PDB file of C-alpha atoms in Angstrom:
ATOM      1  CA  MET A1142     -30.436  -3.693  74.783  1.00  0.00           C
ATOM      2  CA  ALA A1143     -29.797  -4.774  78.321  1.00  0.00           C
ATOM      3  CA  ASP A1144     -27.191  -2.056  78.670  1.00  0.00           C
ATOM      4  CA  LYS A1145     -29.697   0.795  78.410  1.00  0.00           C
ATOM      5  CA  LYS A1146     -30.159   2.461  81.761  1.00  0.00           C
ATOM      6  CA  ASP A1147     -33.596   3.417  83.050  1.00  0.00           C
ATOM      7  CA  ALA A1148     -34.559   6.316  85.357  1.00  0.00           C
ATOM      8  CA  SER A1149     -33.080   4.744  88.306  1.00  0.00           C
ATOM      9  CA  GLY A1150     -29.572   4.634  86.750  1.00  0.00           C
ATOM     10  CA  LEU A1151     -29.484   0.722  86.381  1.00  0.00           C
ATOM     11  CA  SER A1152     -29.525  -1.340  83.319  1.00  0.00           C
ATOM     12  CA  LYS A1153     -31.595  -4.539  83.214  1.00  0.00           C
ATOM     13  CA  GLN A1154     -28.605  -6.767  83.576  1.00  0.00           C
ATOM     14  CA  GLU A1155     -27.270  -4.628  86.553  1.00  0.00           C
ATOM     15  CA  ARG A1156     -30.601  -4.939  88.210  1.00  0.00           C
ATOM     16  CA  HIS A1157     -30.602  -8.625  87.572  1.00  0.00           C
ATOM     17  CA  ASP A1158     -27.085  -9.006  89.069  1.00  0.00           C
ATOM     18  CA  ILE A1159     -27.983  -7.019  92.261  1.00  0.00           C
ATOM     19  CA  ILE A1160     -31.080  -9.193  92.829  1.00  0.00           C
ATOM     20  CA  ILE A1161     -29.196 -12.510  92.352  1.00  0.00           C
ATOM     21  CA  ASP A1162     -26.242 -11.082  94.551  1.00  0.00           C
ATOM     22  CA  TYR A1163     -28.899 -10.181  97.263  1.00  0.00           C
ATOM     23  CA  LEU A1164     -30.437 -13.638  97.106  1.00  0.00           C
ATOM     24  CA  LYS A1165     -27.071 -15.315  97.645  1.00  0.00           C
ATOM     25  CA  SER A1166     -26.297 -12.793 100.580  1.00  0.00           C
ATOM     26  CA  ILE A1167     -29.471 -13.968 102.450  1.00  0.00           C
ATOM     27  CA  ASN A1168     -29.283 -17.585 101.343  1.00  0.00           C
ATOM     28  CA  LYS A1169     -32.532 -17.716  99.501  1.00  0.00           C
ATOM     29  CA  PRO A1170     -33.282 -19.666  96.324  1.00  0.00           C
ATOM     30  CA  THR A1171     -34.641 -18.225  93.155  1.00  0.00           C
ATOM     31  CA  LYS A1172     -37.472 -20.734  93.431  1.00  0.00           C
ATOM     32  CA  VAL A1173     -39.642 -18.029  94.947  1.00  0.00           C
ATOM     33  CA  PHE A1174     -40.017 -16.523  91.371  1.00  0.00           C
ATOM     34  CA  HIS A1175     -40.546 -20.078  89.635  1.00  0.00           C
ATOM     35  CA  LEU A1176     -43.986 -19.252  88.135  1.00  0.00           C
ATOM     36  CA  ARG A1177     -42.823 -15.910  86.787  1.00  0.00           C
ATOM     37  CA  TRP A1178     -39.156 -16.460  85.872  1.00  0.00           C
ATOM     38  CA  ARG A1179     -36.959 -19.053  84.164  1.00  0.00           C
ATOM     39  CA  PRO A1180     -33.191 -19.225  84.673  1.00  0.00           C
ATOM     40  CA  GLY A1181     -31.489 -17.559  81.903  1.00  0.00           C
ATOM     41  CA  ASP A1182     -33.994 -14.701  81.779  1.00  0.00           C
ATOM     42  CA  LEU A1183     -33.471 -11.334  83.544  1.00  0.00           C
ATOM     43  CA  LEU A1184     -35.158 -10.718  86.910  1.00  0.00           C
ATOM     44  CA  HIS A1185     -36.881  -7.332  86.784  1.00  0.00           C
ATOM     45  CA  GLY A1186     -39.518  -5.430  88.834  1.00  0.00           C
ATOM     46  CA  LYS A1187     -42.585  -6.845  86.998  1.00  0.00           C
ATOM     47  CA  ILE A1188     -41.518 -10.333  88.151  1.00  0.00           C
ATOM     48  CA  LEU A1189     -40.743  -9.270  91.722  1.00  0.00           C
ATOM     49  CA  ARG A1190     -44.012  -7.281  92.027  1.00  0.00           C
ATOM     50  CA  SER A1191     -46.241 -10.034  90.473  1.00  0.00           C
ATOM     51  CA  THR A1192     -44.795 -12.853  92.747  1.00  0.00           C
ATOM     52  CA  PRO A1193     -47.578 -13.677  95.154  1.00  0.00           C
ATOM     53  CA  MET A1194     -46.982 -13.030  98.885  1.00  0.00           C
ATOM     54  CA  PHE A1195     -47.770 -16.819  99.447  1.00  0.00           C
ATOM     55  CA  TRP A1196     -44.471 -17.756  97.684  1.00  0.00           C
ATOM     56  CA  TYR A1197     -42.412 -15.295  99.698  1.00  0.00           C
ATOM     57  CA  MET A1198     -44.027 -16.768 102.848  1.00  0.00           C
ATOM     58  CA  LYS A1199     -43.478 -20.290 101.678  1.00  0.00           C
ATOM     59  CA  TYR A1200     -39.807 -19.735 101.177  1.00  0.00           C
ATOM     60  CA  GLN A1201     -39.512 -18.033 104.614  1.00  0.00           C
ATOM     61  CA  TRP A1202     -38.921 -14.461 103.555  1.00  0.00           C
ATOM     62  CA  SER A1203     -39.424 -11.616 105.952  1.00  0.00           C
ATOM     63  CA  ARG A1204     -40.819  -8.192 105.231  1.00  0.00           C
ATOM     64  CA  PRO A1205     -37.423  -6.516 105.719  1.00  0.00           C
ATOM     65  CA  GLN A1206     -35.854  -8.920 103.279  1.00  0.00           C
ATOM     66  CA  ILE A1207     -38.326  -8.162 100.611  1.00  0.00           C
ATOM     67  CA  GLU A1208     -38.162  -4.502 101.106  1.00  0.00           C
ATOM     68  CA  GLU A1209     -34.401  -4.566 101.141  1.00  0.00           C
ATOM     69  CA  MET A1210     -34.365  -6.474  97.965  1.00  0.00           C
ATOM     70  CA  PHE A1211     -36.703  -3.843  96.319  1.00  0.00           C
ATOM     71  CA  PHE A1212     -34.543  -1.084  97.780  1.00  0.00           C
ATOM     72  CA  LYS A1213     -31.214  -2.511  96.471  1.00  0.00           C
ATOM     73  CA  ALA A1214     -32.630  -3.134  93.011  1.00  0.00           C
ATOM     74  CA  ARG A1215     -34.024   0.334  92.933  1.00  0.00           C
ATOM     75  CA  LEU A1216     -37.579  -0.735  92.405  1.00  0.00           C
ATOM     76  CA  GLU A1217     -40.561   1.193  93.661  1.00  0.00           C
ATOM     77  CA  ILE A1218     -43.026  -0.710  95.915  1.00  0.00           C
ATOM     78  CA  ASP A1219     -46.495   0.252  94.624  1.00  0.00           C
ATOM     79  CA  ASP A1220     -49.662   0.655  96.650  1.00  0.00           C
ATOM     80  CA  ALA A1221     -51.039  -2.913  95.861  1.00  0.00           C
ATOM     81  CA  PHE A1222     -47.729  -4.604  96.747  1.00  0.00           C
ATOM     82  CA  ASP A1223     -47.487  -2.517  99.921  1.00  0.00           C
ATOM     83  CA  SER A1224     -50.874  -3.392 101.009  1.00  0.00           C
ATOM     84  CA  SER A1225     -50.357  -7.131 100.523  1.00  0.00           C
ATOM     85  CA  LEU A1226     -47.101  -6.788 102.457  1.00  0.00           C
ATOM     86  CA  GLN A1227     -48.945  -5.122 105.238  1.00  0.00           C
ATOM     87  CA  GLN A1228     -51.693  -7.803 105.274  1.00  0.00           C
ATOM     88  CA  VAL A1229     -49.271 -10.688 105.065  1.00  0.00           C
ATOM     89  CA  PHE A1230     -46.365  -9.609 107.328  1.00  0.00           C
ATOM     90  CA  GLY A1231     -47.779  -6.592 109.230  1.00  0.00           C
ATOM     91  CA  GLY A1232     -45.214  -4.281 110.830  1.00  0.00           C
ATOM     92  CA  SER A1233     -44.061  -0.925 109.587  1.00  0.00           C
ATOM     93  CA  ALA A1234     -42.566   0.001 106.206  1.00  0.00           C
ATOM     94  CA  GLY A1235     -38.723  -0.132 105.843  1.00  0.00           C
ATOM     95  CA  ALA A1236     -36.613   1.853 103.523  1.00  0.00           C
ATOM     96  CA  ARG A1237     -38.104   2.450 100.196  1.00  0.00           C
ATOM     97  CA  TRP A1238     -36.910   3.491  96.791  1.00  0.00           C
ATOM     98  CA  ARG A1239     -38.865   6.554  95.759  1.00  0.00           C
ATOM     99  CA  GLY A1240     -37.823   6.412  92.120  1.00  0.00           C
ATOM    100  CA  GLY A1241     -35.248   7.831  89.990  1.00  0.00           C
ATOM    101  CA  VAL A1242     -37.722  10.155  88.335  1.00  0.00           C
ATOM    102  CA  GLU A1243     -36.147  13.316  87.075  1.00  0.00           C
ATOM    103  CA  ILE A1244     -37.822  16.519  88.374  1.00  0.00           C
ATOM    104  CA  PRO A1245     -39.115  18.279  85.258  1.00  0.00           C
ATOM    105  CA  LYS A1246     -37.669  21.794  84.866  1.00  0.00           C
ATOM    106  CA  GLN A1247     -40.126  24.640  85.434  1.00  0.00           C
ATOM    107  CA  LYS A1248     -40.596  27.504  83.020  1.00  0.00           C
ATOM    108  CA  LYS A1249     -38.600  30.539  83.869  1.00  0.00           C
ATOM    109  CA  TRP A1250     -41.641  32.676  84.544  1.00  0.00           C
ATOM    110  CA  LYS A1251     -43.009  30.133  86.880  1.00  0.00           C
ATOM    111  CA  GLN A1252     -39.801  29.949  88.707  1.00  0.00           C
ATOM    112  CA  ARG A1253     -39.437  33.940  88.983  1.00  0.00           C
ATOM    113  CA  ALA A1254     -43.081  34.064  90.126  1.00  0.00           C
ATOM    114  CA  GLU A1255     -42.398  31.592  92.958  1.00  0.00           C
ATOM    115  CA  GLU A1256     -39.226  33.336  93.990  1.00  0.00           C
ATOM    116  CA  ASN A1257     -41.035  36.698  94.060  1.00  0.00           C
ATOM    117  CA  ALA A1258     -43.871  35.166  96.098  1.00  0.00           C
ATOM    118  CA  ARG A1259     -41.387  33.852  98.614  1.00  0.00           C
ATOM    119  CA  ALA A1260     -39.620  37.225  98.767  1.00  0.00           C
ATOM    120  CA  TRP A1261     -42.888  39.044  99.200  1.00  0.00           C
ATOM    121  CA  GLN A1262     -44.076  36.616 101.939  1.00  0.00           C
ATOM    122  CA  GLY A1263     -40.687  37.192 103.691  1.00  0.00           C
ATOM    123  CA  GLN A1264     -41.156  40.965 103.610  1.00  0.00           C
ATOM    124  CA  GLN A1265     -44.807  40.715 104.890  1.00  0.00           C
ATOM    125  CA  ALA A1266     -43.528  38.578 107.799  1.00  0.00           C
ATOM    126  CA  ASP A1267     -40.902  41.177 108.684  1.00  0.00           C
ATOM    127  CA  LYS A1268     -43.520  43.801 108.660  1.00  0.00           C
ATOM    128  CA  PHE A1269     -45.875  41.837 110.837  1.00  0.00           C
ATOM    129  CA  VAL A1270     -43.366  40.561 113.427  1.00  0.00           C
ATOM    130  CA  SER A1271     -41.086  43.491 114.033  1.00  0.00           C
ATOM    131  CA  ARG A1272     -39.806  44.923 117.279  1.00  0.00           C
ATOM    132  CA  ASP A1273     -41.717  48.118 116.910  1.00  0.00           C
ATOM    133  CA  ASN A1274     -44.977  46.197 116.102  1.00  0.00           C
ATOM    134  CA  VAL A1275     -44.550  43.865 119.190  1.00  0.00           C
ATOM    135  CA  ASN A1276     -43.749  46.749 121.533  1.00  0.00           C
ATOM    136  CA  ALA A1277     -46.719  48.683 120.275  1.00  0.00           C
ATOM    137  CA  ALA A1278     -48.996  45.706 120.694  1.00  0.00           C
ATOM    138  CA  VAL A1279     -47.619  45.066 124.394  1.00  0.00           C
ATOM    139  CA  SER A1280     -48.147  48.764 125.294  1.00  0.00           C
ATOM    140  CA  ASP A1281     -51.629  48.614 123.948  1.00  0.00           C
ATOM    141  CA  LEU A1282     -52.399  45.540 125.992  1.00  0.00           C
ATOM    142  CA  GLU A1283     -51.058  47.122 129.100  1.00  0.00           C
ATOM    143  CA  ALA A1284     -53.090  50.267 128.573  1.00  0.00           C
ATOM    144  CA  THR A1285     -56.259  48.343 128.279  1.00  0.00           C
ATOM    145  CA  GLN A1286     -55.369  46.063 131.298  1.00  0.00           C
ATOM    146  CA  ARG A1287     -54.848  49.281 133.315  1.00  0.00           C
ATOM    147  CA  GLU A1288     -58.182  50.797 132.233  1.00  0.00           C
ATOM    148  CA  HIS A1289     -59.968  47.566 133.088  1.00  0.00           C
ATOM    149  CA  ASP A1290     -58.284  47.391 136.497  1.00  0.00           C
ATOM    150  CA  ASN A1291     -59.105  51.100 137.207  1.00  0.00           C
ATOM    151  CA  ALA A1292     -62.838  50.483 136.217  1.00  0.00           C
ATOM    152  CA  ASN A1293     -62.899  47.347 138.566  1.00  0.00           C
ATOM    153  CA  LEU A1294     -61.402  49.350 141.303  1.00  0.00           C
ATOM    154  CA  LEU A1295     -63.903  52.126 140.971  1.00  0.00           C
ATOM    155  CA  LYS A1296     -66.750  49.586 140.994  1.00  0.00           C
ATOM    156  CA  ASN A1297     -65.361  47.922 144.123  1.00  0.00           C
ATOM    157  CA  LYS A1298     -65.066  51.396 145.988  1.00  0.00           C
ATOM    158  CA  LEU A1299     -68.731  52.238 144.971  1.00  0.00           C
ATOM    159  CA  ALA A1300     -70.026  48.934 146.086  1.00  0.00           C
ATOM    160  CA  GLN A1301     -68.539  49.384 149.604  1.00  0.00           C
TER     161      GLN A1301
END
């Protein structure tokens, strides 16, 4: 049962081992999870997310350490946990695991419709921004400026 991999590509045992190895690498005890976990059980996302920030603070964890543990264990930090991290530790968010969720395949008709829309939009852009269109717009602008300047010149001569 522990060998079954989830969407992140890790089994429960692999995730537990990653968390324990990370705790050893930063010299932190597993006591931080003492109300949610007993030695012999597997550490998992629910335990890590439900551990109050007070316990992380009591055992002198930093925000980067917590975020790195979640990242290495391929666990998503939900909005509630993120807001408590922000309230307790402040600072900016570090590297986050965005989830190993597989992107659902689109229906063929929808995929073709999107490709056709992109192609059509590209053709329309070519029509709107072409050398001929830009040259025509510039020459029209210059012609209207000349007419405006000539009208101002005529007004000035009449005013003298």
